[in-house]
Each structure stands twice: as structure tokens, then as C-alpha cells.
Tab-separated table of C-alpha atoms and ligand atoms in Angstrom:
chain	number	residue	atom	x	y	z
X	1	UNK	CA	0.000	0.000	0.000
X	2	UNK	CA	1.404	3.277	-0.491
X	3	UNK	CA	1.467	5.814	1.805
X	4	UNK	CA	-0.962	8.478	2.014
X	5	UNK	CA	0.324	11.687	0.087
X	6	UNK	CA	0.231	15.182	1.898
X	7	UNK	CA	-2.821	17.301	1.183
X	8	UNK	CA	-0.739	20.533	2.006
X	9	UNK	CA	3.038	21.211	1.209
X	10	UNK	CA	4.872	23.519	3.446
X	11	UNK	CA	7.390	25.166	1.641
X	12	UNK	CA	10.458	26.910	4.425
X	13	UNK	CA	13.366	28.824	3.096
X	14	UNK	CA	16.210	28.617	4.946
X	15	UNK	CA	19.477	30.019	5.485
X	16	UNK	CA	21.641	29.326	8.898
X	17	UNK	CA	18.257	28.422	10.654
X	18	UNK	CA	19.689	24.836	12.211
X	19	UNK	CA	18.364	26.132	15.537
X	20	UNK	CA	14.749	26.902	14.815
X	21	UNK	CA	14.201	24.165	12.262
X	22	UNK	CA	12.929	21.153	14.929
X	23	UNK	CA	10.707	24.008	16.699
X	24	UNK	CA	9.352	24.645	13.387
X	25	UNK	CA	8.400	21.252	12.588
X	26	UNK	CA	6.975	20.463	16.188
X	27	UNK	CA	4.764	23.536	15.715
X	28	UNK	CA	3.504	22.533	12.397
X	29	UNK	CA	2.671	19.272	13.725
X	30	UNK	CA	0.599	20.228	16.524
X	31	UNK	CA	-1.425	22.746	14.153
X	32	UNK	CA	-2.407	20.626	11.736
X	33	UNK	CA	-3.362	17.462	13.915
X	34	UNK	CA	-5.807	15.543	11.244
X	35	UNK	CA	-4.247	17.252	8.339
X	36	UNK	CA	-1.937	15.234	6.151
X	37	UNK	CA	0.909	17.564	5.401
X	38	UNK	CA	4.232	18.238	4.723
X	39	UNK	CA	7.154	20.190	5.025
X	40	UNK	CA	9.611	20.899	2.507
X	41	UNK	CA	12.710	22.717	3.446
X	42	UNK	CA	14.916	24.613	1.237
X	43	UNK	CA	17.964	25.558	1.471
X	44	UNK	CA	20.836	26.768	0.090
X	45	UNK	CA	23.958	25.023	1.341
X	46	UNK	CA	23.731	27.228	4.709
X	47	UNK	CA	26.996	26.975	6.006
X	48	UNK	CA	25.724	26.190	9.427
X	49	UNK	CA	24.474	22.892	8.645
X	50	UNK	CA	20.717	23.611	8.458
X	51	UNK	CA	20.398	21.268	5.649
X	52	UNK	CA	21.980	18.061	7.999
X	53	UNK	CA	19.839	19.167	10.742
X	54	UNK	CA	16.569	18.647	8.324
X	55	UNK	CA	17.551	15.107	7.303
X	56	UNK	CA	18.465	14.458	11.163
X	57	UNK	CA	14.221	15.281	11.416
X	58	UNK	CA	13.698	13.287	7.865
X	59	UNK	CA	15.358	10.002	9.030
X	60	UNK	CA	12.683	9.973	12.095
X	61	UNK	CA	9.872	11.612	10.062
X	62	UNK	CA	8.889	11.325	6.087
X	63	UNK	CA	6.582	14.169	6.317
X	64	UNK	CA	9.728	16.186	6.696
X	65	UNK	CA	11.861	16.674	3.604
X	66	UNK	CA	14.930	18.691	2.435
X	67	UNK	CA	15.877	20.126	-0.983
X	68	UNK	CA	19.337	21.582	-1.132
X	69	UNK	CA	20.864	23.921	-3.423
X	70	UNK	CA	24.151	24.074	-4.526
X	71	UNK	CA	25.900	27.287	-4.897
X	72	UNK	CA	22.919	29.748	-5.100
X	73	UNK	CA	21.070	32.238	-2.825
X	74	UNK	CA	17.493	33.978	-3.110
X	75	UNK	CA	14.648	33.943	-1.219
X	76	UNK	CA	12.428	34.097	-3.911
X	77	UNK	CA	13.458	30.758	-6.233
X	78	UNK	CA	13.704	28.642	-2.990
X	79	UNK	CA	10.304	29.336	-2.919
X	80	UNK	CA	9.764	28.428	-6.031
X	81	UNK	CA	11.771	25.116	-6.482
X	82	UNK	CA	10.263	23.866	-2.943
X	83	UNK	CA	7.116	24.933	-4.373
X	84	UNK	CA	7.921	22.962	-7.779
X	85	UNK	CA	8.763	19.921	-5.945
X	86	UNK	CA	5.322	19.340	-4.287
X	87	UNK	CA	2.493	17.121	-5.146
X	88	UNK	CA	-0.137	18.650	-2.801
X	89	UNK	CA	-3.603	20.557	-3.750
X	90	UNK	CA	-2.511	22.587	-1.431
X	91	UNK	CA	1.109	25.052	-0.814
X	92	UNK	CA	1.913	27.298	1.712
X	93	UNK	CA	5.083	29.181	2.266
X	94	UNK	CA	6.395	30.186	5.812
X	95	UNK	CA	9.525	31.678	7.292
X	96	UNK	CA	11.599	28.944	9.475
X	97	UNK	CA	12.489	31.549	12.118
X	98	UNK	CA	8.623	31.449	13.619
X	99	UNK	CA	8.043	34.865	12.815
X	100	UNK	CA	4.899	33.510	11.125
X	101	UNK	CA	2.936	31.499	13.257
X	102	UNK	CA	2.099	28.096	12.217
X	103	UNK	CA	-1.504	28.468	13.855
X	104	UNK	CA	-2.357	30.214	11.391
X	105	UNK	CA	-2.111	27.636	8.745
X	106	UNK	CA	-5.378	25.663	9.632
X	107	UNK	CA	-7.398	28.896	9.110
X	108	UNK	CA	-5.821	29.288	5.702
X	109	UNK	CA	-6.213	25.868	4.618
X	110	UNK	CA	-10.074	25.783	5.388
X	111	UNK	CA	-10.250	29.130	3.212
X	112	UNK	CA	-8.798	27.237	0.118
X	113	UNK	CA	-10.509	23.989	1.118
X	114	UNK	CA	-14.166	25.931	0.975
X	115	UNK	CA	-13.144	27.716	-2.487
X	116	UNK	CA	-13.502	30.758	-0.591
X	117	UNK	CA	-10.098	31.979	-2.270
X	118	UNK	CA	-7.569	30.101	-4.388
X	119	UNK	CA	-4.552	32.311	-2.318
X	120	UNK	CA	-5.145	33.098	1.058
X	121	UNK	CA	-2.154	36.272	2.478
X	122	UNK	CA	-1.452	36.727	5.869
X	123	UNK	CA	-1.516	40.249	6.539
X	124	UNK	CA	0.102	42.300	8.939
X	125	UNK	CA	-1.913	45.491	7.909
X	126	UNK	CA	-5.688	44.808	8.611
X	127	UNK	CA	-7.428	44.242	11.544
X	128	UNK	CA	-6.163	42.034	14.215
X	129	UNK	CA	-2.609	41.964	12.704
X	130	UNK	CA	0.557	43.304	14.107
X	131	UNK	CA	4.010	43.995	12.765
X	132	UNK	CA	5.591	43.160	16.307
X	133	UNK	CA	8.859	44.856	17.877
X	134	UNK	CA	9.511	46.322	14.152
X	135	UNK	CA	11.487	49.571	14.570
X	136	UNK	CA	9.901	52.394	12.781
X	137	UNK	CA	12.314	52.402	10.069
X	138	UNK	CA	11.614	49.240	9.236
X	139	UNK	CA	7.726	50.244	9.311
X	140	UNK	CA	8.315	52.772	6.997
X	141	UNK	CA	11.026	50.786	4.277
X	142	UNK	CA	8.041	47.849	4.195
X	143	UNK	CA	5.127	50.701	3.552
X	144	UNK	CA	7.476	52.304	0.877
X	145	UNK	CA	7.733	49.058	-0.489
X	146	UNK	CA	3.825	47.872	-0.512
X	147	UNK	CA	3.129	51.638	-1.543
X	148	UNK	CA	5.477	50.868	-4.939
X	149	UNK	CA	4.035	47.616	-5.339
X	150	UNK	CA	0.656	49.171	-6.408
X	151	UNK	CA	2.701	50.172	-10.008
X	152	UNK	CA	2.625	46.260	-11.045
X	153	UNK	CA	-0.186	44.456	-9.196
X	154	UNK	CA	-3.743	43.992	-10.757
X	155	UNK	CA	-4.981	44.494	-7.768
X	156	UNK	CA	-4.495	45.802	-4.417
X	157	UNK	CA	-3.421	43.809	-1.311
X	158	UNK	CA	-2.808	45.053	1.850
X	159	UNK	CA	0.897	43.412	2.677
X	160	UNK	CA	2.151	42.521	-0.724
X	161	UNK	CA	5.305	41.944	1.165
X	162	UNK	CA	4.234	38.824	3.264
X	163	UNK	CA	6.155	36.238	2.923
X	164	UNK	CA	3.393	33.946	4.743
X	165	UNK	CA	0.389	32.639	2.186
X	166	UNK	CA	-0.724	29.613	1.040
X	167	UNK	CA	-2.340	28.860	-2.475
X	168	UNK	CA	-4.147	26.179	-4.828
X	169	UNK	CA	-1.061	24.653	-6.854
X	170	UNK	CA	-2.805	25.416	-10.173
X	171	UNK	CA	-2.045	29.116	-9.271
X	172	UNK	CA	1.575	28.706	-8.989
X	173	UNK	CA	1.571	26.702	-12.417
X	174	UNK	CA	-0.233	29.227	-14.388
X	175	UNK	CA	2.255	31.780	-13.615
X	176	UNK	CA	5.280	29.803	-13.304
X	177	UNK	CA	6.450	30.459	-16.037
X	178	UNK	CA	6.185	34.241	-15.897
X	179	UNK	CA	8.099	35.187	-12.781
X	180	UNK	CA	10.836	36.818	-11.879
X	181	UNK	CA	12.360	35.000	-8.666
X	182	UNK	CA	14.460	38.027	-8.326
X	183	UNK	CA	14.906	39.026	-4.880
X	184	UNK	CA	12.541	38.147	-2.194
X	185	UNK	CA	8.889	39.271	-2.790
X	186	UNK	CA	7.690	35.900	-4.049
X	187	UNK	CA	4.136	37.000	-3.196
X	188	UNK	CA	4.004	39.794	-5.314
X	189	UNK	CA	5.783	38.272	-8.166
X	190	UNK	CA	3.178	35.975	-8.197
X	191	UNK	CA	0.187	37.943	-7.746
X	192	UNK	CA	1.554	39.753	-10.259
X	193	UNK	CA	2.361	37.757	-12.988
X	194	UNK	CA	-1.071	35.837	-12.940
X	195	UNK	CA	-2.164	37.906	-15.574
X	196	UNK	CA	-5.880	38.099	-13.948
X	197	UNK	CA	-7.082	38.748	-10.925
X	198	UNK	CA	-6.793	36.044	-8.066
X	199	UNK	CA	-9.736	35.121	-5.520
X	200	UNK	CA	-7.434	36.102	-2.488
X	201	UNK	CA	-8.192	35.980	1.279
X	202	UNK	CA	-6.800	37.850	3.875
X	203	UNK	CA	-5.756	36.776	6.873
X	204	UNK	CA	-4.475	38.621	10.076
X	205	UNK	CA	-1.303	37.560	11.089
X	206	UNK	CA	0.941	38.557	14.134
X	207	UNK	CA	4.515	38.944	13.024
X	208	UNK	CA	6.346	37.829	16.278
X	209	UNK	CA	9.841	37.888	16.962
X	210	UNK	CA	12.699	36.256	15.140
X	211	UNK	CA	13.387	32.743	17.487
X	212	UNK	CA	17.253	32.445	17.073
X	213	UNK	CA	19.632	33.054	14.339
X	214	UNK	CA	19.677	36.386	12.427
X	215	UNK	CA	17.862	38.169	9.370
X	216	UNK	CA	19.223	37.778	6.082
X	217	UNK	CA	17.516	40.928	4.636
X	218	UNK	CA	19.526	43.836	4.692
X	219	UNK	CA	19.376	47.322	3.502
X	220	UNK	CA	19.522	46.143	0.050
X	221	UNK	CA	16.045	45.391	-0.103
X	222	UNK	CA	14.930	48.365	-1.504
X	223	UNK	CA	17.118	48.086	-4.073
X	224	UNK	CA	16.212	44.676	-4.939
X	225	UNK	CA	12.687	45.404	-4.494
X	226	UNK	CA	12.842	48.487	-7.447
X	227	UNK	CA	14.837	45.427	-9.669
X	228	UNK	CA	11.496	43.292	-9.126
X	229	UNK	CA	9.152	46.363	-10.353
X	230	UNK	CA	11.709	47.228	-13.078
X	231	UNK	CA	11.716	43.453	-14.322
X	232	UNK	CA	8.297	43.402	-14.353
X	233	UNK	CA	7.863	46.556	-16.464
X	234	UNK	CA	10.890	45.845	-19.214
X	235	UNK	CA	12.169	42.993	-18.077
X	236	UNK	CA	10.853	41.239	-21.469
X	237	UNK	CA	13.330	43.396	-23.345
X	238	UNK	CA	16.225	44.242	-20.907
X	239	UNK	CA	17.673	42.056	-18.160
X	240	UNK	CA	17.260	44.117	-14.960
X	241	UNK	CA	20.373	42.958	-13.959
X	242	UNK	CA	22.111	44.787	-17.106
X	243	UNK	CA	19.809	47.708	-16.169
X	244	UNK	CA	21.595	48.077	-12.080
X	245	UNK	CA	25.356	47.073	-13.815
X	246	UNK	CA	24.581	50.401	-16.588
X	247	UNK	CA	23.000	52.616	-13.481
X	248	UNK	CA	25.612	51.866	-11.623
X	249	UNK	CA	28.213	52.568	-14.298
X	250	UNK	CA	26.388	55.941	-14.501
X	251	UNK	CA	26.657	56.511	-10.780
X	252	UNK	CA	30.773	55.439	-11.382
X	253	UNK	CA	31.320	58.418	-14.447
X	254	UNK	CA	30.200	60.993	-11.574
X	255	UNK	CA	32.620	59.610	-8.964
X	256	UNK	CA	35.267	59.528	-11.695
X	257	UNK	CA	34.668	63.124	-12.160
X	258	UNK	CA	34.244	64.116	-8.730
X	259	UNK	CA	37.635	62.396	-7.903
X	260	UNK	CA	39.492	64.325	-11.030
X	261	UNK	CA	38.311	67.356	-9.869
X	262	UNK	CA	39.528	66.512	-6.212
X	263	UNK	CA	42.975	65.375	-7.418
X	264	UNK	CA	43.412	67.935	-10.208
X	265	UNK	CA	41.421	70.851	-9.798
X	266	UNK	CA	41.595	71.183	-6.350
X	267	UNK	CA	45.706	69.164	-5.441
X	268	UNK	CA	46.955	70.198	-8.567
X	269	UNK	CA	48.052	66.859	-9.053
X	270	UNK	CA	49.294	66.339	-13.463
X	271	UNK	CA	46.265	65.279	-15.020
X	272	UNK	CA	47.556	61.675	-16.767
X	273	UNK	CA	48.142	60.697	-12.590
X	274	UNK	CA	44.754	62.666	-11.811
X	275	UNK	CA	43.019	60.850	-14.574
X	276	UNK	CA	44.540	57.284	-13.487
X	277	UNK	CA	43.397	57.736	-9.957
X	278	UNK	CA	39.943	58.852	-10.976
X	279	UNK	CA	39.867	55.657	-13.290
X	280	UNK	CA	40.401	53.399	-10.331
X	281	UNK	CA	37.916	54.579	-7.651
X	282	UNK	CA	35.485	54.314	-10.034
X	283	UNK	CA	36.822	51.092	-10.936
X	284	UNK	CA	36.594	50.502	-7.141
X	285	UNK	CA	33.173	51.998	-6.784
X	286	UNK	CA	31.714	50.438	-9.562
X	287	UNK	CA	33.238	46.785	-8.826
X	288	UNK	CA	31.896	47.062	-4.759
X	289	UNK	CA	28.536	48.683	-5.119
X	290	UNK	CA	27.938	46.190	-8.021
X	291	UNK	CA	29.193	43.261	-5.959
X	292	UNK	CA	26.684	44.359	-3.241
X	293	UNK	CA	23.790	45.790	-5.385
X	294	UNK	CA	23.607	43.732	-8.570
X	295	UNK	CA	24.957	40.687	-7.002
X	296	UNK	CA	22.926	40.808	-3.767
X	297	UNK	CA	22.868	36.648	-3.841
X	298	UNK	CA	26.981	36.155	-4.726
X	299	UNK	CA	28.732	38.972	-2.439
X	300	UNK	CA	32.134	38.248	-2.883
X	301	UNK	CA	33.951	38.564	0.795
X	302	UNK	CA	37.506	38.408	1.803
X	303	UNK	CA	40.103	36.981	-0.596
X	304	UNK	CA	37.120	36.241	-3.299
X	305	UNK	CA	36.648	40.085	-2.881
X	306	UNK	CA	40.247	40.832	-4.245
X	307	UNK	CA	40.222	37.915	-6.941
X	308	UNK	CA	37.189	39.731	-8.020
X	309	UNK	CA	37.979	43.039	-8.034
X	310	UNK	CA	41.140	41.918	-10.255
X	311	UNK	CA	38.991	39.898	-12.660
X	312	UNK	CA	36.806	42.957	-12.816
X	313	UNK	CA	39.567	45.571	-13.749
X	314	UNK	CA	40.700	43.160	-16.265
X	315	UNK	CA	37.744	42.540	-17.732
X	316	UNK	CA	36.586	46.525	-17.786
X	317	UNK	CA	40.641	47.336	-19.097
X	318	UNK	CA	39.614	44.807	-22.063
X	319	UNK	CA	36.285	46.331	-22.287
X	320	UNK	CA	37.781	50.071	-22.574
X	321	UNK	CA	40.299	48.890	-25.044
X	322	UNK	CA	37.116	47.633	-27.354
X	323	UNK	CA	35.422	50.910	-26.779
X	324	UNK	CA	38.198	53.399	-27.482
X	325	UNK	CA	38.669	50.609	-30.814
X	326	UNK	CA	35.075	50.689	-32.019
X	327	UNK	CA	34.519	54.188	-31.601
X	328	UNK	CA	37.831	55.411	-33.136
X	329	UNK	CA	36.857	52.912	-36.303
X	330	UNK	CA	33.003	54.877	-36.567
X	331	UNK	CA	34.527	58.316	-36.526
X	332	UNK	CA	37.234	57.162	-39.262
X	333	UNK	CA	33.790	56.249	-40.981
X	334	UNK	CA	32.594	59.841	-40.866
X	335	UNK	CA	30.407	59.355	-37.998
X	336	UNK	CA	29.627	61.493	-35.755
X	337	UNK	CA	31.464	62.180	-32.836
X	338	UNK	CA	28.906	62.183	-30.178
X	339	UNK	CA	27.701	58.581	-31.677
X	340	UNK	CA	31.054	57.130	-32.343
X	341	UNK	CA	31.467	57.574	-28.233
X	342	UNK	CA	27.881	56.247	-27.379
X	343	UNK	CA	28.417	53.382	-29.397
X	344	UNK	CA	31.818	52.986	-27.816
X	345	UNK	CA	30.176	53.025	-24.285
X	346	UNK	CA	27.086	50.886	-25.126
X	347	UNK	CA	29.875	48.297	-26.344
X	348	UNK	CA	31.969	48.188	-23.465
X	349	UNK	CA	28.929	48.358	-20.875
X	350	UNK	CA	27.535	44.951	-22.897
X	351	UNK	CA	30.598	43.254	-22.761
X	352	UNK	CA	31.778	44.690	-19.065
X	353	UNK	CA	28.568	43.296	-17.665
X	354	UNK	CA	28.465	39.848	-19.891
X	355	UNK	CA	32.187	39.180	-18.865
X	356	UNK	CA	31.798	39.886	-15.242
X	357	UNK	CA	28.538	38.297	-14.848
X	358	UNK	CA	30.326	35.121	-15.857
X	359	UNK	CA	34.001	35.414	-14.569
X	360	UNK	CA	33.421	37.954	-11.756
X	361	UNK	CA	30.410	37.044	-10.030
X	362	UNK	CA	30.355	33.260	-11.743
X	363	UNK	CA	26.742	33.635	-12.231
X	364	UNK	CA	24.621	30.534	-13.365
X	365	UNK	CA	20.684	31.355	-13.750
X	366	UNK	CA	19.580	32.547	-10.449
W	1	GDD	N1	16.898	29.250	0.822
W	1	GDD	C1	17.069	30.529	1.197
W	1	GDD	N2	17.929	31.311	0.489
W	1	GDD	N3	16.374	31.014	2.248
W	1	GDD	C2	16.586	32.301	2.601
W	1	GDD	C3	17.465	33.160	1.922
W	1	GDD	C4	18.175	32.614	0.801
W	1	GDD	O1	18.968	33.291	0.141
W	1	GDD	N4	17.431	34.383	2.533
W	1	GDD	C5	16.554	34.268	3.551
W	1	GDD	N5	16.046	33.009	3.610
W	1	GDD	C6	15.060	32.477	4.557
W	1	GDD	C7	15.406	32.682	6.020
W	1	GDD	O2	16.191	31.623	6.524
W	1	GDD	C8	14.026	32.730	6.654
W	1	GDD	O3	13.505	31.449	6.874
W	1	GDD	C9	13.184	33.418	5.579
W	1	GDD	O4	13.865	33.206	4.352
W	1	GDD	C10	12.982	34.906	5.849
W	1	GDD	O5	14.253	35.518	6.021
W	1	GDD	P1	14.541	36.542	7.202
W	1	GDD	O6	15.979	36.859	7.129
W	1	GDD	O7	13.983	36.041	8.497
W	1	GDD	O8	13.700	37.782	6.654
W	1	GDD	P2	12.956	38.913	7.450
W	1	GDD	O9	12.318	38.402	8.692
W	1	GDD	O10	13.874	40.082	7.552
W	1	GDD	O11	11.819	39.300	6.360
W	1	GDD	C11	10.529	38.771	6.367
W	1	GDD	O12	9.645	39.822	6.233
W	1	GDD	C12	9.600	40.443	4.943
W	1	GDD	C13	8.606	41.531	4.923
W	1	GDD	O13	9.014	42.598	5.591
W	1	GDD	C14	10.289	37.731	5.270
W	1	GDD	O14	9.037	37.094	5.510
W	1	GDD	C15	10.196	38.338	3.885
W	1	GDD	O15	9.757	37.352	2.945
W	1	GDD	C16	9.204	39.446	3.913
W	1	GDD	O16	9.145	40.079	2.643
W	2	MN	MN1	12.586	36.720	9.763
């Protein structure tokens, strides 16, 4: 006889959570007494052993399984891939740090069960929610972020942000195909790339405090969060990934400037040496704020830091070469100056970002 499958899959991200994992699973269990369920851990190689501590709880207990990842980070396509490797009617995603409370998930399951709602949110914004001991800057960052939401979604929810909901599985394969999985607003993405609008449910949630380890969301997340919107608005025809490496290559021609002016403006230091030590802060600037920005998953630290920066300057110095080539070649041709130097640019930004993307910041598909 085979054994009964799981009605609802629990999908958990996790990264360093080997101490809240167990509590996780023992809260589940006595939540859903009667329900057949599953959890479905995933994560990505956390250097604390979370993934070992899962199949510790596995070995004892099939309802608990493990999907690592080798060599990648994001939020947002763990979701997805634990999501992808369920066979329930039912999904739900939930922190592993009990921020969200598993209580919660029988009242969301009966929602989906009575058709009331094919996705059901917990909220921390309506009535009989709370945000917890959330400093006010946080507040403010996550209302910024629902407030910008409103640009891409169909329709409005009131915490686009949660990362606590649980859906029918033919929701997440009508859009599957469609999403982004950049960053960490796998709601949203969802929502909106289901090209009509979903029967959703709202429930109030408490968002209690983190049980042990640390957040993994920094200050980045607004950034990340504006790459979502912009991906969903030209992604199709631009990577937004090309779009932060050329903003950011922008932002690095004004701190070139601003350091030529320092050096020979204002030291009086002979432009060639002015010019050289312009060229490499913004080489500098452009390799850390895109190692942090850009590369939000892959943050090169320590020694990878220098290999990278080196790789980087080499692959920008090849990159400058082609530029100064190309456009030198147009304005032989009688073209304009101005173009022969945006052409020049556009070339060297392409090849800058393809080069690094793959020797840099050894990026596979996220
Ligand atoms: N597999 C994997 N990979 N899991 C990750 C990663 C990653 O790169 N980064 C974070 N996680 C896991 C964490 O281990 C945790 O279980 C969950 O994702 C949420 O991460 P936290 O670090 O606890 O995030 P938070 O509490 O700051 O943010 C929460 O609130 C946000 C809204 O303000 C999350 O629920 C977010 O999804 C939510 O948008
Ligand atoms: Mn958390």
C-alpha cells in the first residue's frame, strides 16, 4: 500500500536556521493534527548545517523533507523550487524563524478547502494583525515598499510583502512560467504575474519575533525590491540585472569626475596621474557597489573580494580597449562624434557586464 500523500506542502526557506528548524516542525505538527501535510525545506547550502539538521528530522519523520541547493542564494526561487517539488492541492510558504505562526495555517487551509479563495495572504496590515517589535524604520522601508508595489499588481493587497500565504497549486503553475524569482517578494511576483485577478483571502497575522539566528535581509532590499518592479515593467526586453550594472556605471562616471576634480582641480596633481586615480575609484566603486547591489545573492567577501575586483579591472581594461577601438573605427567612418562615443560606451557596458557576470560574479541562472 502506499502511503498516504500530503494534502498541504509547506514550503520553508532557509538560510543558517539549524536552531529553529525542529521548533518549526513540532509547531507545524501540533497545528495541523488531522491534516496530512508536509514540510519541505529549502535551502541553500547554509553553512551552518541547516540542511543536515533537516535530514536528522527526515530520518525519524517522512513528512519532513529537504531540498538543497548548490551554490545559489534567493529567497524568492527557494520558494519556487520547494514549491515545484510538491504534489499537494494545497502550498503554503512560511519563514523557518517562527516569525509567522504556524496556527495560522489551519485557518488558511479551510479558506482554500471551501473555495472561498484560491490564495489566502497573511496580513500584517488589517485588523487584528501586528508587525511586532519592528522599529519604525523598518515600518516605513516595508510601507514604501507595498506603496510601490501598487505600479505592477492587478490588484491591491494590503501586505504585498508577506512572505506567509498559502495557495491552490494550479495558481503557482499558471504563472510559473512568468516570474521573476528576483529578490525576495515571491508574493508579489506571483500575484503579479497571474495575468488576472486572483480570488485572495486575507488573513491577520501577528509577526512575532525572530526565534534564534539572524535576518538575512539587509538594507539592500529596496534596491532589490525596485529590480522586481523594473523586471516586471521591461524585463521582457532588458535584463534588470544589465539595467543596475549600466546605473551603476552611470553613478561610477560621476565619482570619476568628482575624484578628477579633487585630485586635479583642487591638489593640482598632473592630469595623466589625476586621470589614473579617478579611473580606479570608479573602478573601485563600480566593482563594490555592483558586488553588493547587482549581485545581492553572490557577495564576494575576503580573498574572493580581491580575486574579483582583479577579474573585474581586467575585464573593464579589455572592455575600454574595445570601446576606445570601435569608436575610433566609426569616426574614421565619418560618424559622428557624439555617436562614435555612445556606441563605444554601449559596447563596453555589454561586454563589461556579460564578462563579469560570468568570470566575476560566476553567475549561473539565479
Ligand atoms: N533558501 C534561502 N535562500 N532562504 C533564505 C534566503 C536565501 O537566500 N534568505 C533568507 N532566507 C530564509 C530565512 O532563513 C528565513 O527562513 C526566511 O527566508 C525569511 O528571512 P529573514 O531573514 O527572516 O527575513 P525577514 O524576517 O527580515 O523578512 C521577512 O519579512 C519580509 C517583509 O518585511 C520575510 O518574511 C520576507 O519574505 C518578507 O518580505
Ligand atoms: Mn525573519
Amino acid at each position: 500500500m502506499a502511503a498516504a500523500p500530503a494534502e498541504l506542502s509547506i514550503v520553508v526557506p532557509t538560510y543558517n536556521e539549524s536552531g529553529n528548524v525542529e521548533e518549526v516542525v513540532r509547531r507545524v505538527d501540533a497545528a495541523l493534527a488531522g491534516v496530512a501535510w508536509e514540510v519541505i525545506f529549502v535551502d541553500d547550502d547554509s553553512p551552518d548545517g541547516t540542511a543536515f539538521a533537516v535530514r536528522r528530522l527526515g530520518q525519524t519523520d517522512a513528512r519532513v523533507r529537504s531540498l538543497r541547493r548548490i551554490g545559489r542564494r534567493g529567497l524568492s526561487s527557494a520558494c519556487v523550487e520547494g514549491m515545484l517539488a510538491s504534489n499537494a492541492r494545497f502550498i503554503a510558504v512560511m519563514d523557518a524563524d517562527l516569525q509567522h505562526d504556524p496556527a495560522v495555517l489551519p485557518t488558511m487551509l479551510r479558506i482554500l478547502r471551501d473555495d472561498a479563495a484560491e490564495l489566502v495572504v497573511g496580513s500584517r496590515y488589517i485588523q487584528g494583525a501586528s508587525v511586532g517589535e519592528w522599529s519604525s524604520r523598518r515600518l516605513a522601508v516595508s510601507r514604501f515598499a507595498a506603496a510601490l508595489s501598487t505600479f505592477i499588481m492587478h490588484q491591491p493587497i494590503s501586505d504585498p510583502m508577506s512572505g506567509y500565504f498559502m495557495l491552490k497549486t494550479e495558481i503557482l503553475d499558471a504563472c510559473v512560467r512568468k516570474l521573476s524569482t528576483l529578490g525576495f517578494k515571491i508574493l508579489m511576483d506571483i500575484v503579479s504575474s497571474s495575468g488576472r485577478a486572483l480570488r485572495i483571502a486575507e488573513v491577520p497575522i501577528r509577526f512575532g519575533s525572530r526565534r534564534a539566528g539572524q535576518s538575512k535581509l539587509s538594507g539592500n532590499v529596496i534596491w532589490e525590491h525596485l529590480l522586481l518592479i523594473a523586471d516586471k515593467l521591461v524585463g521582457a526586453y532588458v535584463p534588470v540585472r544589465f539595467l543596475s550594472f549600466a546605473l551603476i556605471g552611470a553613478a561610477g562616471a560621476i565619482v570619476h569626475f568628482l575624484t578628477l576634480i579633487t585630485l586635479f582641480r583642487l591638489l593640482g596633481v598632473p592630469f595623466p596621474v589625476g586621470q589614473a586615480g579617478a579611473t580606479a575609484v570608479a573602478l573601485i566603486f563600480n566593482f563594490s557597489v555592483n558586488n553588493v547591489l547587482t549581485y545581492t545573492g553572490q557577495t564576494l567577501r575576503g580573498w574572493s573580494w580581491i580575486r574579483g575586483l582583479a577579474s573585474f579591472a581586467l575585464a573593464c581594461g579589455i572592455g575600454a580597449l574595445a570601446n576606445v577601438g570601435v569608436a575610433s573605427f566609426l569616426y574614421g567612418r565619418n560618424t559622428p562624434w557624439q555617436l562614435s562615443a555612445l556606441a563605444g560606451i554601449a559596447l563596453s557596458a555589454v561586454w563589461n557586464y556579460a564578462v563579469t557576470a560570468r568570470y566575476t560574479w560566476r553567475t549561473v541562472r539565479q
